[in-house]
PDB file of C-alpha atoms in Angstrom:
ATOM      1  CA  UNK S  43     -17.628  -3.154  -5.598  1.00 50.00           C
ATOM      2  CA  UNK S  44     -15.615  -0.381  -4.164  1.00 50.00           C
ATOM      3  CA  UNK S  45     -16.023   2.969  -6.130  1.00 56.00           C
ATOM      4  CA  UNK S  46     -13.258   4.602  -8.074  1.00 55.00           C
ATOM      5  CA  UNK S  47     -13.203   7.715  -5.916  1.00 53.00           C
ATOM      6  CA  UNK S  48     -12.807   5.251  -2.681  1.00 55.00           C
ATOM      7  CA  UNK S  49      -9.905   3.495  -4.335  1.00 53.00           C
ATOM      8  CA  UNK S  50      -7.939   6.757  -4.909  1.00 53.00           C
ATOM      9  CA  UNK S  51      -8.879   8.023  -1.285  1.00 52.00           C
ATOM     10  CA  UNK S  52      -7.472   4.727  -0.136  1.00 52.00           C
ATOM     11  CA  UNK S  53      -4.330   5.205  -2.251  1.00 55.00           C
ATOM     12  CA  UNK S  54      -3.526   8.523  -1.103  1.00 52.00           C
ATOM     13  CA  UNK S  55      -4.194   8.092   2.593  1.00 53.00           C
ATOM     14  CA  UNK S  56      -3.095   4.477   2.949  1.00 52.00           C
ATOM     15  CA  UNK S  57       0.191   6.026   4.792  1.00 49.00           C
ATOM     16  CA  UNK S  58      -2.366   6.870   7.730  1.00 43.00           C
ATOM     17  CA  UNK S  59      -4.964   3.734   7.494  1.00 45.00           C
ATOM     18  CA  UNK S  60      -2.505   0.619   7.142  1.00 45.00           C
ATOM     19  CA  UNK S  61      -2.298  -1.598  10.545  1.00 41.00           C
ATOM     20  CA  UNK S  62       0.266  -3.864   9.033  1.00 47.00           C
ATOM     21  CA  UNK S  63       2.224  -4.331   5.910  1.00 50.00           C
ATOM     22  CA  UNK S  64       4.430  -6.887   4.331  1.00 52.00           C
ATOM     23  CA  UNK S  65       7.641  -6.368   1.989  1.00 49.00           C
ATOM     24  CA  UNK S  66       8.131  -8.757  -0.715  1.00 48.00           C
ATOM     25  CA  UNK S  67      10.700  -6.721  -2.852  1.00 49.00           C
ATOM     26  CA  UNK S  68      12.011  -3.665  -0.586  1.00 60.00           C
ATOM     27  CA  UNK S  69      14.123  -0.849  -1.519  1.00 82.00           C
ATOM     28  CA  UNK S  70      15.106   2.241  -0.111  1.00 90.00           C
ATOM     29  CA  UNK S  71      12.035   4.044  -1.469  1.00 93.00           C
ATOM     30  CA  UNK S  72      10.020   1.179  -0.143  1.00 93.00           C
ATOM     31  CA  UNK S  73      11.771   1.267   3.212  1.00 91.00           C
ATOM     32  CA  UNK S  74      10.895   5.076   3.540  1.00 92.00           C
ATOM     33  CA  UNK S  75       7.424   4.618   2.734  1.00 82.00           C
ATOM     34  CA  UNK S  76       7.107   1.917   5.325  1.00 80.00           C
ATOM     35  CA  UNK S  77       8.751   3.880   7.894  1.00 85.00           C
ATOM     36  CA  UNK S  78       6.154   6.684   7.372  1.00 81.00           C
ATOM     37  CA  UNK S  79       3.397   3.827   7.562  1.00 72.00           C
ATOM     38  CA  UNK S  80       4.859   2.629  11.004  1.00 74.00           C
ATOM     39  CA  UNK S  81       4.570   6.341  12.591  1.00 82.00           C
ATOM     40  CA  UNK S  82       1.000   6.800  11.170  1.00 77.00           C
ATOM     41  CA  UNK S  83       0.356   3.140  12.922  1.00 71.00           C
ATOM     42  CA  UNK S  84       1.606   4.669  16.395  1.00 79.00           C
ATOM     43  CA  UNK S  85      -0.831   7.400  16.018  1.00 81.00           C
ATOM     44  CA  UNK S  86      -3.573   5.405  15.120  1.00 76.00           C
ATOM     45  CA  UNK S  87      -3.374   2.804  17.747  1.00 77.00           C
ATOM     46  CA  UNK S  88      -2.439   5.680  20.590  1.00 86.00           C
ATOM     47  CA  UNK S  89      -5.538   4.899  22.942  1.00 88.00           C
ATOM     48  CA  UNK S  90      -5.365   8.576  24.294  1.00 92.00           C
ATOM     49  CA  UNK S  91      -6.237  10.054  20.689  1.00 86.00           C
ATOM     50  CA  UNK S  92      -9.020   7.554  20.125  1.00 83.00           C
ATOM     51  CA  UNK S  93     -11.978   9.641  21.882  1.00 89.00           C
ATOM     52  CA  UNK S  94     -13.916  11.966  19.503  1.00 86.00           C
ATOM     53  CA  UNK S  95     -12.631  14.988  21.503  1.00 92.00           C
ATOM     54  CA  UNK S  96      -9.098  13.956  20.258  1.00 89.00           C
ATOM     55  CA  UNK S  97     -10.161  13.959  16.627  1.00 83.00           C
ATOM     56  CA  UNK S  98      -8.589  17.208  15.714  1.00 86.00           C
ATOM     57  CA  UNK S  99      -5.427  16.578  17.404  1.00 91.00           C
ATOM     58  CA  UNK S 100      -5.255  12.798  15.880  1.00 85.00           C
ATOM     59  CA  UNK S 101      -5.765  14.157  12.220  1.00 81.00           C
ATOM     60  CA  UNK S 102      -3.385  17.072  12.558  1.00 87.00           C
ATOM     61  CA  UNK S 103      -0.544  14.364  13.730  1.00 87.00           C
ATOM     62  CA  UNK S 104      -1.469  12.143  10.844  1.00 81.00           C
ATOM     63  CA  UNK S 105      -1.698  14.913   8.391  1.00 83.00           C
ATOM     64  CA  UNK S 106       1.924  16.047   9.385  1.00 87.00           C
ATOM     65  CA  UNK S 107       3.095  12.458   9.035  1.00 84.00           C
ATOM     66  CA  UNK S 108       1.772  12.490   5.395  1.00 80.00           C
ATOM     67  CA  UNK S 109       3.213  16.062   4.674  1.00 84.00           C
ATOM     68  CA  UNK S 110       6.378  14.566   5.402  1.00 88.00           C
ATOM     69  CA  UNK S 111       6.218  11.857   2.529  1.00 90.00           C
ATOM     70  CA  UNK S 112       3.915  13.907   0.054  1.00 87.00           C
ATOM     71  CA  UNK S 113       5.298  16.387  -2.177  1.00 93.00           C
ATOM     72  CA  UNK S 114       2.417  18.729  -2.669  1.00 91.00           C
ATOM     73  CA  UNK S 115       4.263  21.188  -4.614  1.00 94.00           C
ATOM     74  CA  UNK S 116       5.122  19.034  -7.113  1.00 96.00           C
ATOM     75  CA  UNK S 117       1.685  17.244  -7.184  1.00 93.00           C
ATOM     76  CA  UNK S 118       0.256  20.723  -7.638  1.00 95.00           C
ATOM     77  CA  UNK S 119       2.616  21.575 -10.208  1.00 97.00           C
ATOM     78  CA  UNK S 120       1.557  18.454 -12.145  1.00 96.00           C
ATOM     79  CA  UNK S 121      -2.129  18.807 -11.423  1.00 95.00           C
ATOM     80  CA  UNK S 122      -2.207  22.534 -13.144  1.00 96.00           C
ATOM     81  CA  UNK S 123      -0.155  21.027 -16.051  1.00 94.00           C
ATOM     82  CA  UNK S 124       0.789  23.800 -18.831  1.00 94.00           C
ATOM     83  CA  UNK S 125      -0.852  26.415 -16.797  1.00 95.00           C
ATOM     84  CA  UNK S 126       1.521  26.327 -14.091  1.00 97.00           C
ATOM     85  CA  UNK S 127       4.027  28.157 -16.094  1.00 95.00           C
ATOM     86  CA  UNK S 128       1.794  30.974 -17.035  1.00 94.00           C
ATOM     87  CA  UNK S 129       1.318  31.783 -13.308  1.00 96.00           C
ATOM     88  CA  UNK S 130       3.502  34.132 -11.224  1.00 96.00           C
ATOM     89  CA  UNK S 131       5.558  32.721  -8.253  1.00 96.00           C
ATOM     90  CA  UNK S 132       2.755  34.127  -5.931  1.00 97.00           C
ATOM     91  CA  UNK S 133      -0.044  32.497  -7.808  1.00 97.00           C
ATOM     92  CA  UNK S 134       1.967  29.295  -7.521  1.00 97.00           C
ATOM     93  CA  UNK S 135       2.242  29.518  -3.934  1.00 96.00           C
ATOM     94  CA  UNK S 136      -1.557  30.298  -3.745  1.00 96.00           C
ATOM     95  CA  UNK S 137      -2.454  27.316  -5.847  1.00 96.00           C
ATOM     96  CA  UNK S 138      -0.306  24.858  -3.945  1.00 95.00           C
ATOM     97  CA  UNK S 139      -1.903  26.103  -0.602  1.00 93.00           C
ATOM     98  CA  UNK S 140      -5.362  25.864  -2.051  1.00 93.00           C
ATOM     99  CA  UNK S 141      -4.809  22.296  -3.490  1.00 91.00           C
ATOM    100  CA  UNK S 142      -3.298  20.982  -0.600  1.00 87.00           C
ATOM    101  CA  UNK S 143      -6.439  22.161   1.314  1.00 82.00           C
ATOM    102  CA  UNK S 144      -8.771  20.603  -1.167  1.00 79.00           C
ATOM    103  CA  UNK S 145      -7.158  16.935  -0.665  1.00 75.00           C
ATOM    104  CA  UNK S 146      -7.001  17.630   3.009  1.00 70.00           C
ATOM    105  CA  UNK S 147     -10.640  18.408   3.044  1.00 65.00           C
ATOM    106  CA  UNK S 148     -11.595  15.839   0.405  1.00 56.00           C
ATOM    107  CA  UNK S 149     -10.124  12.806   2.353  1.00 51.00           C
ATOM    108  CA  UNK S 150     -10.111  13.942   5.873  1.00 50.00           C
ATOM    109  CA  UNK S 151     -13.414  12.467   6.823  1.00 51.00           C
ATOM    110  CA  UNK S 152     -12.600   8.757   6.016  1.00 44.00           C
ATOM    111  CA  UNK S 153      -9.193   8.475   7.228  1.00 48.00           C
ATOM    112  CA  UNK S 154     -10.573   6.772  10.402  1.00 56.00           C
ATOM    113  CA  UNK S 155     -12.876   4.554   8.152  1.00 56.00           C
ATOM    114  CA  UNK S 156     -10.500   1.844   7.380  1.00 55.00           C
ATOM    115  CA  UNK S 157      -8.724  -0.319  10.101  1.00 56.00           C
ATOM    116  CA  UNK S 158      -8.558  -3.738   8.560  1.00 62.00           C
ATOM    117  CA  UNK S 159      -6.678  -3.411   5.446  1.00 70.00           C
ATOM    118  CA  UNK S 160      -3.394  -5.191   4.865  1.00 79.00           C
ATOM    119  CA  UNK S 161      -0.535  -3.801   2.830  1.00 77.00           C
ATOM    120  CA  UNK S 162       1.506  -5.689   0.640  1.00 86.00           C
ATOM    121  CA  UNK S 163       4.566  -3.989  -1.337  1.00 87.00           C
ATOM    122  CA  UNK S 164       5.710  -6.270  -3.942  1.00 87.00           C
ATOM    123  CA  UNK S 165       7.653  -4.087  -6.385  1.00 88.00           C
ATOM    124  CA  UNK S 166       9.942  -1.095  -6.543  1.00 92.00           C
ATOM    125  CA  UNK S 167      11.602   0.435  -9.724  1.00 93.00           C
ATOM    126  CA  UNK S 168      14.120   3.178  -9.521  1.00 93.00           C
ATOM    127  CA  UNK S 169      15.157   5.103 -12.325  1.00 94.00           C
ATOM    128  CA  UNK S 170      17.626   7.467 -11.455  1.00 93.00           C
ATOM    129  CA  UNK S 171      15.913  10.082  -9.180  1.00 95.00           C
ATOM    130  CA  UNK S 172      12.567   8.479  -9.726  1.00 96.00           C
ATOM    131  CA  UNK S 173      10.835   5.405  -8.485  1.00 95.00           C
ATOM    132  CA  UNK S 174       7.711   3.645  -8.581  1.00 94.00           C
ATOM    133  CA  UNK S 175       6.530   1.335  -5.726  1.00 92.00           C
ATOM    134  CA  UNK S 176       3.827  -1.381  -6.240  1.00 89.00           C
ATOM    135  CA  UNK S 177       1.542  -2.491  -3.544  1.00 85.00           C
ATOM    136  CA  UNK S 178      -1.708  -4.052  -3.071  1.00 86.00           C
ATOM    137  CA  UNK S 179      -4.359  -3.595  -0.366  1.00 78.00           C
ATOM    138  CA  UNK S 180      -6.060  -6.604   0.896  1.00 82.00           C
ATOM    139  CA  UNK S 181      -9.450  -6.130   2.760  1.00 77.00           C
ATOM    140  CA  UNK S 182     -11.080  -8.131   5.239  1.00 78.00           C
ATOM    141  CA  UNK S 183     -13.489  -9.281   2.503  1.00 82.00           C
ATOM    142  CA  UNK S 184     -10.866 -10.626   0.221  1.00 84.00           C
ATOM    143  CA  UNK S 185     -10.866  -7.928  -2.054  1.00 84.00           C
ATOM    144  CA  UNK S 186      -7.671  -6.712  -3.682  1.00 87.00           C
ATOM    145  CA  UNK S 187      -6.576  -3.381  -4.918  1.00 82.00           C
ATOM    146  CA  UNK S 188      -3.362  -2.341  -6.640  1.00 85.00           C
ATOM    147  CA  UNK S 189      -1.856   0.994  -5.722  1.00 83.00           C
ATOM    148  CA  UNK S 190       1.344   2.394  -7.181  1.00 88.00           C
ATOM    149  CA  UNK S 191       3.435   5.314  -5.653  1.00 89.00           C
ATOM    150  CA  UNK S 192       5.393   7.711  -8.051  1.00 94.00           C
ATOM    151  CA  UNK S 193       8.235   9.282  -6.040  1.00 96.00           C
ATOM    152  CA  UNK S 194      11.212  11.345  -6.661  1.00 96.00           C
ATOM    153  CA  UNK S 195      14.343  11.918  -4.784  1.00 95.00           C
ATOM    154  CA  UNK S 196      14.576  15.217  -2.815  1.00 94.00           C
ATOM    155  CA  UNK S 197      17.677  15.527  -0.542  1.00 90.00           C
ATOM    156  CA  UNK S 198      17.868  11.668   0.069  1.00 89.00           C
ATOM    157  CA  UNK S 199      13.981  11.497   0.890  1.00 94.00           C
ATOM    158  CA  UNK S 200      11.753   9.614  -1.515  1.00 95.00           C
ATOM    159  CA  UNK S 201       8.642  11.978  -1.961  1.00 95.00           C
ATOM    160  CA  UNK S 202       5.293  10.778  -3.496  1.00 90.00           C
ATOM    161  CA  UNK S 203       4.069  12.996  -6.194  1.00 93.00           C
ATOM    162  CA  UNK S 204       1.399  10.696  -7.730  1.00 90.00           C
ATOM    163  CA  UNK S 205      -0.710   7.995  -6.756  1.00 85.00           C
ATOM    164  CA  UNK S 206      -2.079   5.549  -9.283  1.00 85.00           C
ATOM    165  CA  UNK S 207      -4.865   3.347  -7.911  1.00 82.00           C
ATOM    166  CA  UNK S 208      -6.280   0.538 -10.103  1.00 84.00           C
ATOM    167  CA  UNK S 209      -4.787   2.385 -13.162  1.00 86.00           C
ATOM    168  CA  UNK S 210      -6.385   5.941 -12.034  1.00 85.00           C
ATOM    169  CA  UNK S 211      -3.791   8.489 -11.756  1.00 87.00           C
ATOM    170  CA  UNK S 212      -4.665  11.068  -8.725  1.00 86.00           C
ATOM    171  CA  UNK S 213      -2.717  13.970 -10.545  1.00 89.00           C
ATOM    172  CA  UNK S 214      -4.156  13.273 -13.855  1.00 90.00           C
ATOM    173  CA  UNK S 215      -7.869  13.048 -12.253  1.00 88.00           C
ATOM    174  CA  UNK S 216      -7.454  16.568 -10.907  1.00 90.00           C
ATOM    175  CA  UNK S 217      -5.641  17.972 -13.966  1.00 93.00           C
ATOM    176  CA  UNK S 218      -8.563  17.045 -16.064  1.00 93.00           C
ATOM    177  CA  UNK S 219     -10.859  18.707 -13.828  1.00 92.00           C
ATOM    178  CA  UNK S 220      -8.677  21.957 -13.526  1.00 94.00           C
ATOM    179  CA  UNK S 221      -8.134  22.169 -17.320  1.00 95.00           C
ATOM    180  CA  UNK S 222     -11.846  21.760 -17.886  1.00 95.00           C
ATOM    181  CA  UNK S 223     -12.560  24.685 -15.627  1.00 95.00           C
ATOM    182  CA  UNK S 224      -9.930  26.809 -17.211  1.00 96.00           C
ATOM    183  CA  UNK S 225     -10.985  26.038 -20.838  1.00 96.00           C
ATOM    184  CA  UNK S 226     -14.721  26.543 -20.076  1.00 96.00           C
ATOM    185  CA  UNK S 227     -14.008  29.767 -17.849  1.00 96.00           C
ATOM    186  CA  UNK S 228     -10.812  31.100 -16.559  1.00 96.00           C
ATOM    187  CA  UNK S 229      -8.002  30.254 -14.282  1.00 96.00           C
ATOM    188  CA  UNK S 230      -9.503  32.912 -11.834  1.00 96.00           C
ATOM    189  CA  UNK S 231     -12.787  30.668 -11.546  1.00 96.00           C
ATOM    190  CA  UNK S 232     -10.633  27.710 -10.870  1.00 96.00           C
ATOM    191  CA  UNK S 233      -9.123  29.589  -7.853  1.00 95.00           C
ATOM    192  CA  UNK S 234     -12.593  30.712  -6.814  1.00 94.00           C
ATOM    193  CA  UNK S 235     -13.800  27.254  -6.832  1.00 92.00           C
ATOM    194  CA  UNK S 236     -10.691  26.052  -5.102  1.00 92.00           C
ATOM    195  CA  UNK S 237     -11.340  28.835  -2.421  1.00 89.00           C
ATOM    196  CA  UNK S 238     -14.754  27.554  -2.203  1.00 84.00           C
ATOM    197  CA  UNK S 239     -13.280  24.156  -1.121  1.00 72.00           C
ATOM    198  CA  UNK S 240     -16.222  21.968  -1.898  1.00 61.00           C
ATOM    199  CA  UNK S 241     -16.182  22.058  -5.827  1.00 65.00           C
ATOM    200  CA  UNK S 242     -13.481  19.639  -5.930  1.00 69.00           C
ATOM    201  CA  UNK S 243     -14.231  17.379  -2.893  1.00 53.00           C
ATOM    202  CA  UNK S 244     -14.082  13.626  -3.413  1.00 53.00           C
ATOM    203  CA  UNK S 245     -17.671  11.773  -3.123  1.00 41.00           C
ATOM    204  CA  UNK S 246     -18.212  10.149   0.288  1.00 42.00           C
ATOM    205  CA  UNK S 247     -17.768   6.220  -0.138  1.00 39.00           C
TER     206      UNK S 247
END
């Protein structure tokens, strides 16, 4: 059975991993996410980028695609929770940068590890400037996992600020870890660990 960390990893990075998708109930938010998927597919299928010598270039292109759809500042703000308001603008900026680096490092090694998953978008719910996009990942082994993307509208673009995979919220998961470090030690200790880049890396699948 796929471990939870692996499920969350797939949820965050499916934009880079999907080789195909079906839309059962499409809307604007779903359309925009699918557009991002299509761009990722082009990169993943590019024979020029397949050699190991091109790994860095391929991942850089995929990262730019991911950054265009995910609102890492909002994700960082929500992951830090109430502690966000206690930080200066400079500290907030540093936290966003470190948090984004952690996500990149934690999942970079498994980006190319999934090649046969199929994505089906089955639901979209919009409430004002917020939207939930429901999807399922179907594996070649017949396994099925639900992935929900929480997005908000930013200048006519739906930006993802959380991923809920099999009822596990990415943001809530990190918030629990961060709050525990701050409560047991300090915010400065959290930043030290984030700079270390290893403390919060997701386990390898």
